[in-house]
PDB file of C-alpha atoms in Angstrom:
ATOM      1  CA  MET A   1      -6.138  19.877   2.012  1.00  0.00           C
ATOM      2  CA  PRO A   2      -4.551  17.038   0.013  1.00  0.00           C
ATOM      3  CA  LEU A   3      -1.877  17.520  -2.615  1.00  0.00           C
ATOM      4  CA  LEU A   4      -4.136  18.520  -5.509  1.00  0.00           C
ATOM      5  CA  ASP A   5      -1.342  19.441  -7.913  1.00  0.00           C
ATOM      6  CA  ALA A   6       0.156  15.948  -7.752  1.00  0.00           C
ATOM      7  CA  PRO A   7      -0.103  13.904 -10.953  1.00  0.00           C
ATOM      8  CA  VAL A   8      -2.588  11.068 -11.115  1.00  0.00           C
ATOM      9  CA  ARG A   9      -0.828   7.753 -10.594  1.00  0.00           C
ATOM     10  CA  LEU A  10      -2.041   4.213 -11.164  1.00  0.00           C
ATOM     11  CA  GLY A  11      -1.094   1.446  -8.760  1.00  0.00           C
ATOM     12  CA  VAL A  12      -1.811  -2.192  -9.534  1.00  0.00           C
ATOM     13  CA  GLN A  13      -2.163  -4.661  -6.669  1.00  0.00           C
ATOM     14  CA  LEU A  14      -1.049  -8.091  -7.823  1.00  0.00           C
ATOM     15  CA  THR A  15      -2.980 -10.470  -5.589  1.00  0.00           C
ATOM     16  CA  PRO A  16      -0.456 -13.177  -4.613  1.00  0.00           C
ATOM     17  CA  GLN A  17      -2.973 -16.021  -4.703  1.00  0.00           C
ATOM     18  CA  HIS A  18      -4.024 -18.804  -7.093  1.00  0.00           C
ATOM     19  CA  VAL A  19      -1.054 -18.277  -9.425  1.00  0.00           C
ATOM     20  CA  THR A  20       2.441 -19.694  -9.736  1.00  0.00           C
ATOM     21  CA  TYR A  21       5.389 -17.475  -8.957  1.00  0.00           C
ATOM     22  CA  PRO A  22       6.591 -17.470 -12.600  1.00  0.00           C
ATOM     23  CA  GLU A  23       3.162 -16.081 -13.531  1.00  0.00           C
ATOM     24  CA  LEU A  24       3.560 -13.333 -10.935  1.00  0.00           C
ATOM     25  CA  ARG A  25       7.085 -12.569 -12.115  1.00  0.00           C
ATOM     26  CA  ASP A  26       5.879 -12.215 -15.693  1.00  0.00           C
ATOM     27  CA  ALA A  27       2.997  -9.976 -14.611  1.00  0.00           C
ATOM     28  CA  VAL A  28       5.417  -7.648 -12.802  1.00  0.00           C
ATOM     29  CA  LEU A  29       7.490  -7.261 -15.969  1.00  0.00           C
ATOM     30  CA  ARG A  30       4.469  -6.677 -18.192  1.00  0.00           C
ATOM     31  CA  LEU A  31       2.911  -4.123 -15.849  1.00  0.00           C
ATOM     32  CA  GLU A  32       6.131  -2.151 -15.544  1.00  0.00           C
ATOM     33  CA  ASP A  33       6.489  -2.183 -19.331  1.00  0.00           C
ATOM     34  CA  LEU A  34       2.887  -0.981 -19.708  1.00  0.00           C
ATOM     35  CA  GLY A  35       3.709   2.046 -17.588  1.00  0.00           C
ATOM     36  CA  VAL A  36       1.947   1.590 -14.260  1.00  0.00           C
ATOM     37  CA  ASP A  37       3.348   3.790 -11.519  1.00  0.00           C
ATOM     38  CA  ILE A  38       3.240   1.502  -8.479  1.00  0.00           C
ATOM     39  CA  LEU A  39       3.021  -2.246  -7.931  1.00  0.00           C
ATOM     40  CA  PHE A  40       1.480  -3.581  -4.739  1.00  0.00           C
ATOM     41  CA  ASN A  41       0.907  -6.999  -3.226  1.00  0.00           C
ATOM     42  CA  TRP A  42      -0.795  -7.758   0.100  1.00  0.00           C
ATOM     43  CA  ASP A  43       0.477  -9.151   3.399  1.00  0.00           C
ATOM     44  CA  HIS A  44      -1.429 -12.349   4.138  1.00  0.00           C
ATOM     45  CA  PHE A  45      -0.559 -16.031   4.373  1.00  0.00           C
ATOM     46  CA  PHE A  46      -3.660 -17.545   2.780  1.00  0.00           C
ATOM     47  CA  PRO A  47      -5.946 -16.597  -0.115  1.00  0.00           C
ATOM     48  CA  LEU A  48      -8.638 -14.044   0.612  1.00  0.00           C
ATOM     49  CA  SER A  49     -11.007 -15.397  -2.033  1.00  0.00           C
ATOM     50  CA  GLY A  50     -11.527 -18.618  -3.946  1.00  0.00           C
ATOM     51  CA  ASP A  51     -10.016 -21.821  -2.569  1.00  0.00           C
ATOM     52  CA  PRO A  52      -8.953 -20.884   0.994  1.00  0.00           C
ATOM     53  CA  ASP A  53      -6.076 -23.355   0.773  1.00  0.00           C
ATOM     54  CA  GLY A  54      -5.009 -22.422  -2.750  1.00  0.00           C
ATOM     55  CA  LEU A  55      -1.622 -21.206  -3.919  1.00  0.00           C
ATOM     56  CA  HIS A  56      -0.313 -18.210  -1.984  1.00  0.00           C
ATOM     57  CA  TYR A  57       2.994 -16.385  -1.402  1.00  0.00           C
ATOM     58  CA  GLU A  58       4.490 -14.257   1.365  1.00  0.00           C
ATOM     59  CA  SER A  59       4.663 -10.489   0.929  1.00  0.00           C
ATOM     60  CA  TRP A  60       8.059  -9.180   2.048  1.00  0.00           C
ATOM     61  CA  THR A  61      10.247 -11.781   0.378  1.00  0.00           C
ATOM     62  CA  MET A  62       8.310 -11.110  -2.830  1.00  0.00           C
ATOM     63  CA  LEU A  63       8.863  -7.361  -2.479  1.00  0.00           C
ATOM     64  CA  ALA A  64      12.611  -7.884  -2.189  1.00  0.00           C
ATOM     65  CA  ALA A  65      12.480  -9.844  -5.451  1.00  0.00           C
ATOM     66  CA  TRP A  66      10.498  -7.041  -7.099  1.00  0.00           C
ATOM     67  CA  ALA A  67      13.122  -4.545  -5.908  1.00  0.00           C
ATOM     68  CA  GLU A  68      15.753  -6.439  -7.878  1.00  0.00           C
ATOM     69  CA  GLN A  69      13.535  -7.310 -10.836  1.00  0.00           C
ATOM     70  CA  THR A  70      12.129  -3.856 -11.600  1.00  0.00           C
ATOM     71  CA  GLU A  71      13.831  -0.672 -12.765  1.00  0.00           C
ATOM     72  CA  ARG A  72      11.281   2.146 -12.558  1.00  0.00           C
ATOM     73  CA  VAL A  73       8.081   1.431 -10.632  1.00  0.00           C
ATOM     74  CA  GLU A  74       7.563   2.164  -6.991  1.00  0.00           C
ATOM     75  CA  PHE A  75       6.252  -0.796  -5.017  1.00  0.00           C
ATOM     76  CA  GLY A  76       5.102  -2.009  -1.625  1.00  0.00           C
ATOM     77  CA  ALA A  77       2.405  -3.887   0.252  1.00  0.00           C
ATOM     78  CA  LEU A  78      -1.200  -2.733   0.283  1.00  0.00           C
ATOM     79  CA  VAL A  79      -0.807  -3.197   3.157  1.00  0.00           C
ATOM     80  CA  ASN A  80       1.775  -4.741   5.488  1.00  0.00           C
ATOM     81  CA  CYS A  81       0.354  -6.165   8.718  1.00  0.00           C
ATOM     82  CA  ASN A  82       2.077  -4.618  11.713  1.00  0.00           C
ATOM     83  CA  SER A  83       1.213  -7.624  13.894  1.00  0.00           C
ATOM     84  CA  TYR A  84       3.281 -10.169  11.983  1.00  0.00           C
ATOM     85  CA  ARG A  85       6.794  -8.783  12.507  1.00  0.00           C
ATOM     86  CA  ASN A  86       8.698  -6.822  15.107  1.00  0.00           C
ATOM     87  CA  PRO A  87       8.497  -3.127  14.109  1.00  0.00           C
ATOM     88  CA  ASP A  88      12.270  -2.618  14.264  1.00  0.00           C
ATOM     89  CA  LEU A  89      12.665  -5.607  11.954  1.00  0.00           C
ATOM     90  CA  GLN A  90      10.073  -4.109   9.601  1.00  0.00           C
ATOM     91  CA  ALA A  91      12.105  -0.901   9.490  1.00  0.00           C
ATOM     92  CA  ASP A  92      15.307  -2.788   8.690  1.00  0.00           C
ATOM     93  CA  MET A  93      13.618  -4.877   5.982  1.00  0.00           C
ATOM     94  CA  ALA A  94      12.121  -1.737   4.446  1.00  0.00           C
ATOM     95  CA  ARG A  95      15.507   0.023   4.484  1.00  0.00           C
ATOM     96  CA  THR A  96      17.189  -2.989   2.878  1.00  0.00           C
ATOM     97  CA  ILE A  97      14.549  -3.305   0.151  1.00  0.00           C
ATOM     98  CA  ASP A  98      14.853   0.447  -0.419  1.00  0.00           C
ATOM     99  CA  HIS A  99      18.578  -0.013  -1.108  1.00  0.00           C
ATOM    100  CA  ILE A 100      18.037  -3.056  -3.324  1.00  0.00           C
ATOM    101  CA  SER A 101      15.674  -1.024  -5.494  1.00  0.00           C
ATOM    102  CA  ALA A 102      18.038   1.956  -5.855  1.00  0.00           C
ATOM    103  CA  LYS A 103      19.679   1.584  -9.265  1.00  0.00           C
ATOM    104  CA  GLY A 104      21.677   3.787 -11.565  1.00  0.00           C
ATOM    105  CA  GLY A 105      22.381   6.377  -8.903  1.00  0.00           C
ATOM    106  CA  GLN A 106      18.682   6.873  -8.161  1.00  0.00           C
ATOM    107  CA  THR A 107      17.026   6.665  -4.765  1.00  0.00           C
ATOM    108  CA  GLY A 108      14.984   3.636  -3.742  1.00  0.00           C
ATOM    109  CA  ARG A 109      11.413   3.020  -4.812  1.00  0.00           C
ATOM    110  CA  PHE A 110       9.897   1.237  -1.806  1.00  0.00           C
ATOM    111  CA  ILE A 111       6.643   2.494  -0.230  1.00  0.00           C
ATOM    112  CA  PHE A 112       5.953   1.409   3.351  1.00  0.00           C
ATOM    113  CA  GLY A 113       2.243   0.631   3.269  1.00  0.00           C
ATOM    114  CA  THR A 114       1.036  -0.581   6.637  1.00  0.00           C
ATOM    115  CA  GLY A 115      -2.030  -1.364   8.699  1.00  0.00           C
ATOM    116  CA  SER A 116      -3.182  -3.025  11.888  1.00  0.00           C
ATOM    117  CA  GLY A 117      -4.350  -6.367  10.444  1.00  0.00           C
ATOM    118  CA  TRP A 118      -7.733  -8.058  10.316  1.00  0.00           C
ATOM    119  CA  PHE A 119      -7.554 -11.571   8.799  1.00  0.00           C
ATOM    120  CA  GLU A 120      -8.009 -13.855  11.795  1.00  0.00           C
ATOM    121  CA  ARG A 121      -6.888 -17.042  10.057  1.00  0.00           C
ATOM    122  CA  ASP A 122      -3.393 -15.568   9.580  1.00  0.00           C
ATOM    123  CA  TYR A 123      -3.168 -14.903  13.302  1.00  0.00           C
ATOM    124  CA  ASP A 124      -4.494 -18.288  14.362  1.00  0.00           C
ATOM    125  CA  GLU A 125      -2.368 -20.421  12.055  1.00  0.00           C
ATOM    126  CA  TYR A 126       0.855 -18.457  12.514  1.00  0.00           C
ATOM    127  CA  GLY A 127       0.545 -18.061  16.264  1.00  0.00           C
ATOM    128  CA  TYR A 128      -0.059 -14.328  16.603  1.00  0.00           C
ATOM    129  CA  ASP A 129      -2.320 -12.787  19.239  1.00  0.00           C
ATOM    130  CA  PHE A 130      -5.432 -11.549  17.409  1.00  0.00           C
ATOM    131  CA  GLY A 131      -6.539  -9.230  20.216  1.00  0.00           C
ATOM    132  CA  THR A 132      -9.190  -6.684  19.283  1.00  0.00           C
ATOM    133  CA  ALA A 133      -9.452  -4.094  16.559  1.00  0.00           C
ATOM    134  CA  GLY A 134      -8.598  -1.453  19.146  1.00  0.00           C
ATOM    135  CA  SER A 135      -5.575  -3.283  20.531  1.00  0.00           C
ATOM    136  CA  ARG A 136      -4.229  -3.909  17.041  1.00  0.00           C
ATOM    137  CA  LEU A 137      -4.522  -0.198  16.230  1.00  0.00           C
ATOM    138  CA  ASP A 138      -2.724   0.654  19.473  1.00  0.00           C
ATOM    139  CA  ASP A 139       0.028  -1.767  18.461  1.00  0.00           C
ATOM    140  CA  LEU A 140       0.221  -0.077  15.064  1.00  0.00           C
ATOM    141  CA  ALA A 141       0.640   3.326  16.711  1.00  0.00           C
ATOM    142  CA  ASP A 142       3.512   1.981  18.782  1.00  0.00           C
ATOM    143  CA  GLY A 143       4.956   0.157  15.787  1.00  0.00           C
ATOM    144  CA  LEU A 144       4.993   3.201  13.510  1.00  0.00           C
ATOM    145  CA  ALA A 145       6.875   5.234  16.110  1.00  0.00           C
ATOM    146  CA  ARG A 146       9.432   2.435  16.401  1.00  0.00           C
ATOM    147  CA  VAL A 147       9.776   2.083  12.642  1.00  0.00           C
ATOM    148  CA  GLU A 148      10.511   5.780  12.207  1.00  0.00           C
ATOM    149  CA  ALA A 149      12.932   5.806  15.137  1.00  0.00           C
ATOM    150  CA  ARG A 150      14.786   2.797  13.731  1.00  0.00           C
ATOM    151  CA  TRP A 151      15.060   4.396  10.283  1.00  0.00           C
ATOM    152  CA  ALA A 152      16.841   7.316  11.943  1.00  0.00           C
ATOM    153  CA  ARG A 153      19.420   4.975  13.510  1.00  0.00           C
ATOM    154  CA  LEU A 154      20.148   2.476  10.744  1.00  0.00           C
ATOM    155  CA  ASN A 155      23.539   2.395   9.053  1.00  0.00           C
ATOM    156  CA  PRO A 156      23.331   2.895   6.154  1.00  0.00           C
ATOM    157  CA  ALA A 157      20.253   5.066   6.325  1.00  0.00           C
ATOM    158  CA  PRO A 158      17.458   4.628   3.777  1.00  0.00           C
ATOM    159  CA  THR A 159      18.244   6.216   0.421  1.00  0.00           C
ATOM    160  CA  ARG A 160      15.279   8.567   0.806  1.00  0.00           C
ATOM    161  CA  ARG A 161      12.565   9.404   3.291  1.00  0.00           C
ATOM    162  CA  ILE A 162      10.553   6.227   2.735  1.00  0.00           C
ATOM    163  CA  PRO A 163       6.927   7.183   2.043  1.00  0.00           C
ATOM    164  CA  VAL A 164       4.405   5.821   4.539  1.00  0.00           C
ATOM    165  CA  LEU A 165       0.989   4.690   3.296  1.00  0.00           C
ATOM    166  CA  ILE A 166      -1.719   4.016   5.877  1.00  0.00           C
ATOM    167  CA  GLY A 167      -5.049   2.484   4.945  1.00  0.00           C
ATOM    168  CA  GLY A 168      -8.378   2.846   6.702  1.00  0.00           C
ATOM    169  CA  LYS A 169     -11.085   5.326   7.606  1.00  0.00           C
ATOM    170  CA  GLY A 170     -11.689   5.068  11.352  1.00  0.00           C
ATOM    171  CA  GLU A 171     -11.852   8.601  12.722  1.00  0.00           C
ATOM    172  CA  GLN A 172     -10.703   8.085  16.314  1.00  0.00           C
ATOM    173  CA  LYS A 173      -7.515   6.090  15.781  1.00  0.00           C
ATOM    174  CA  THR A 174      -6.700   5.326  12.141  1.00  0.00           C
ATOM    175  CA  LEU A 175      -7.060   8.850  10.784  1.00  0.00           C
ATOM    176  CA  ARG A 176      -5.065  10.220  13.697  1.00  0.00           C
ATOM    177  CA  LEU A 177      -2.241   7.865  12.675  1.00  0.00           C
ATOM    178  CA  VAL A 178      -2.620   9.147   9.125  1.00  0.00           C
ATOM    179  CA  ALA A 179      -2.254  12.700  10.395  1.00  0.00           C
ATOM    180  CA  ARG A 180       0.762  11.756  12.502  1.00  0.00           C
ATOM    181  CA  HIS A 181       2.706   9.575  10.050  1.00  0.00           C
ATOM    182  CA  ALA A 182       1.294   9.149   6.556  1.00  0.00           C
ATOM    183  CA  ASP A 183       2.407  10.506   3.203  1.00  0.00           C
ATOM    184  CA  ILE A 184      -0.406   8.588   1.500  1.00  0.00           C
ATOM    185  CA  TRP A 185      -3.886   7.888   2.869  1.00  0.00           C
ATOM    186  CA  HIS A 186      -5.610   4.916   1.248  1.00  0.00           C
ATOM    187  CA  SER A 187      -9.270   3.994   1.626  1.00  0.00           C
ATOM    188  CA  PHE A 188     -12.318   2.652  -0.176  1.00  0.00           C
ATOM    189  CA  VAL A 189     -14.628   5.518   0.798  1.00  0.00           C
ATOM    190  CA  GLY A 190     -16.946   7.070  -1.758  1.00  0.00           C
ATOM    191  CA  ALA A 191     -16.305  10.459  -3.308  1.00  0.00           C
ATOM    192  CA  ASP A 192     -19.010  11.980  -1.124  1.00  0.00           C
ATOM    193  CA  GLU A 193     -17.103  10.925   2.024  1.00  0.00           C
ATOM    194  CA  VAL A 194     -13.635  12.114   1.081  1.00  0.00           C
ATOM    195  CA  ALA A 195     -14.048  15.747   2.134  1.00  0.00           C
ATOM    196  CA  HIS A 196     -15.341  14.783   5.576  1.00  0.00           C
ATOM    197  CA  LYS A 197     -12.512  12.301   6.156  1.00  0.00           C
ATOM    198  CA  LEU A 198      -9.934  14.863   5.048  1.00  0.00           C
ATOM    199  CA  ALA A 199     -11.416  17.360   7.497  1.00  0.00           C
ATOM    200  CA  VAL A 200     -10.991  14.794  10.267  1.00  0.00           C
ATOM    201  CA  ILE A 201      -7.370  14.224   9.224  1.00  0.00           C
ATOM    202  CA  GLU A 202      -6.774  17.985   9.238  1.00  0.00           C
ATOM    203  CA  ARG A 203      -8.201  18.329  12.765  1.00  0.00           C
ATOM    204  CA  TRP A 204      -5.936  15.563  13.979  1.00  0.00           C
ATOM    205  CA  ALA A 205      -2.985  17.143  12.148  1.00  0.00           C
ATOM    206  CA  GLU A 206      -3.524  20.350  14.099  1.00  0.00           C
ATOM    207  CA  LYS A 207      -3.345  18.380  17.351  1.00  0.00           C
ATOM    208  CA  GLU A 208      -0.281  16.488  16.112  1.00  0.00           C
ATOM    209  CA  GLU A 209       1.317  19.750  14.924  1.00  0.00           C
ATOM    210  CA  ARG A 210       2.064  18.192  11.534  1.00  0.00           C
ATOM    211  CA  ASP A 211       1.654  19.694   8.088  1.00  0.00           C
ATOM    212  CA  THR A 212      -0.463  17.389   5.911  1.00  0.00           C
ATOM    213  CA  SER A 213      -0.624  19.665   2.863  1.00  0.00           C
ATOM    214  CA  SER A 214       1.450  17.143   0.893  1.00  0.00           C
ATOM    215  CA  LEU A 215      -0.789  14.177   1.794  1.00  0.00           C
ATOM    216  CA  VAL A 216      -1.706  12.070  -1.244  1.00  0.00           C
ATOM    217  CA  VAL A 217      -5.221  10.624  -1.261  1.00  0.00           C
ATOM    218  CA  SER A 218      -5.499   7.065  -2.587  1.00  0.00           C
ATOM    219  CA  ASN A 219      -8.567   5.010  -3.477  1.00  0.00           C
ATOM    220  CA  GLU A 220      -9.592   1.781  -5.223  1.00  0.00           C
ATOM    221  CA  LEU A 221     -10.773   1.261  -8.807  1.00  0.00           C
ATOM    222  CA  VAL A 222     -11.921  -2.352  -8.752  1.00  0.00           C
ATOM    223  CA  ARG A 223     -15.580  -2.666  -9.824  1.00  0.00           C
ATOM    224  CA  ARG A 224     -15.781   1.118 -10.206  1.00  0.00           C
ATOM    225  CA  THR A 225     -16.740   3.111 -13.263  1.00  0.00           C
ATOM    226  CA  VAL A 226     -14.979   5.990 -14.975  1.00  0.00           C
ATOM    227  CA  GLU A 227     -17.678   8.268 -13.592  1.00  0.00           C
ATOM    228  CA  THR A 228     -16.868   7.141 -10.064  1.00  0.00           C
ATOM    229  CA  ALA A 229     -13.160   7.626 -10.672  1.00  0.00           C
ATOM    230  CA  ASP A 230     -13.843  11.116 -12.028  1.00  0.00           C
ATOM    231  CA  ALA A 231     -15.789  11.962  -8.875  1.00  0.00           C
ATOM    232  CA  LEU A 232     -12.968  10.658  -6.671  1.00  0.00           C
ATOM    233  CA  TYR A 233     -10.512  12.746  -8.689  1.00  0.00           C
ATOM    234  CA  ASP A 234     -12.659  15.835  -8.199  1.00  0.00           C
ATOM    235  CA  ALA A 235     -12.693  15.086  -4.457  1.00  0.00           C
ATOM    236  CA  GLY A 236      -8.887  15.106  -4.361  1.00  0.00           C
ATOM    237  CA  THR A 237      -7.823  11.523  -5.039  1.00  0.00           C
ATOM    238  CA  ARG A 238      -4.570  11.302  -6.968  1.00  0.00           C
ATOM    239  CA  LEU A 239      -3.478   7.684  -6.498  1.00  0.00           C
ATOM    240  CA  PHE A 240      -5.817   5.035  -7.865  1.00  0.00           C
ATOM    241  CA  THR A 241      -5.216   1.347  -7.183  1.00  0.00           C
ATOM    242  CA  LEU A 242      -6.522  -1.596  -9.159  1.00  0.00           C
ATOM    243  CA  SER A 243      -6.735  -5.092  -7.682  1.00  0.00           C
ATOM    244  CA  PHE A 244      -5.393  -7.497 -10.323  1.00  0.00           C
ATOM    245  CA  GLY A 245      -5.729 -11.272 -10.102  1.00  0.00           C
ATOM    246  CA  GLY A 246      -4.454 -14.094 -12.273  1.00  0.00           C
ATOM    247  CA  PRO A 247      -3.659 -16.366 -13.870  1.00  0.00           C
ATOM    248  CA  ASP A 248      -5.880 -14.864 -16.590  1.00  0.00           C
ATOM    249  CA  TYR A 249      -4.636 -11.302 -16.205  1.00  0.00           C
ATOM    250  CA  ASP A 250      -6.741  -8.708 -18.009  1.00  0.00           C
ATOM    251  CA  TYR A 251      -4.087  -6.327 -19.325  1.00  0.00           C
ATOM    252  CA  ASP A 252      -6.621  -4.498 -21.461  1.00  0.00           C
ATOM    253  CA  LEU A 253      -8.284  -3.309 -18.249  1.00  0.00           C
ATOM    254  CA  VAL A 254      -4.968  -1.870 -17.094  1.00  0.00           C
ATOM    255  CA  ARG A 255      -4.481  -0.172 -20.453  1.00  0.00           C
ATOM    256  CA  THR A 256      -7.925   1.414 -20.121  1.00  0.00           C
ATOM    257  CA  TRP A 257      -7.092   2.923 -16.747  1.00  0.00           C
ATOM    258  CA  LEU A 258      -3.639   4.018 -17.936  1.00  0.00           C
ATOM    259  CA  ALA A 259      -5.330   5.932 -20.754  1.00  0.00           C
ATOM    260  CA  TRP A 260      -7.679   7.538 -18.212  1.00  0.00           C
ATOM    261  CA  ARG A 261      -4.669   8.477 -16.057  1.00  0.00           C
ATOM    262  CA  ASP A 262      -2.849  10.004 -19.010  1.00  0.00           C
ATOM    263  CA  ALA A 263      -5.908  12.021 -19.992  1.00  0.00           C
ATOM    264  CA  LYS A 264      -6.109  13.460 -16.465  1.00  0.00           C
ATOM    265  CA  ASN A 265      -2.418  14.385 -16.571  1.00  0.00           C
ATOM    266  CA  ALA A 266      -2.519  15.897 -20.078  1.00  0.00           C
TER     267      ALA A 266
END
């Protein structure tokens, strides 16, 4: 079972496309001031919608800037692509960003969201082997083991046990990785699918001999109604993410979902 007594949290994914960096920087400040819980970007090299050659920024360097810029919010990529960087390097970058974000005697705020990758143009233009969906998932399995092993050896160590977020719904490989490694499971599945997917995760957890009772279920709000969000909440979802594009940022939409969050937590 997921962590049902966890508070509802709202994550906002700032899409790093078709905006200038000053516009992104301002959006980060405004969203933290509004009270969102988590800020995400994504890990791609080109826009995913609109002009395919439009403005776009790289994920990890941006996250390091957010670590310094922000004071309260957690943050990370939704999600990092395991294929683009050596896993031991990913672990070291995550540890460093974790330390950058630790302020005032508090622990760091970085969330290690990761996945196997899918956007073929990134691979082709940056010289990575695209492989197959299966081979990329196998690489992710190997990469996650290396990331966790490297965290245990780094000096200094991370300031906290860095939470791992894994996205996807595939039952044979992805959900087994969720059972083995994840603190947060993110997907786009409907409320009627959540129970089945959680049962699959629990079966894999038994094989992996891992306790998943603290697993946080995460899902997406974009183009979804309050009724849909209520159903996802009833199914066990406690982290809700909202894709948020500029330059004409709709902060009233964020305020609406923050009010919904606060009502659930009242």
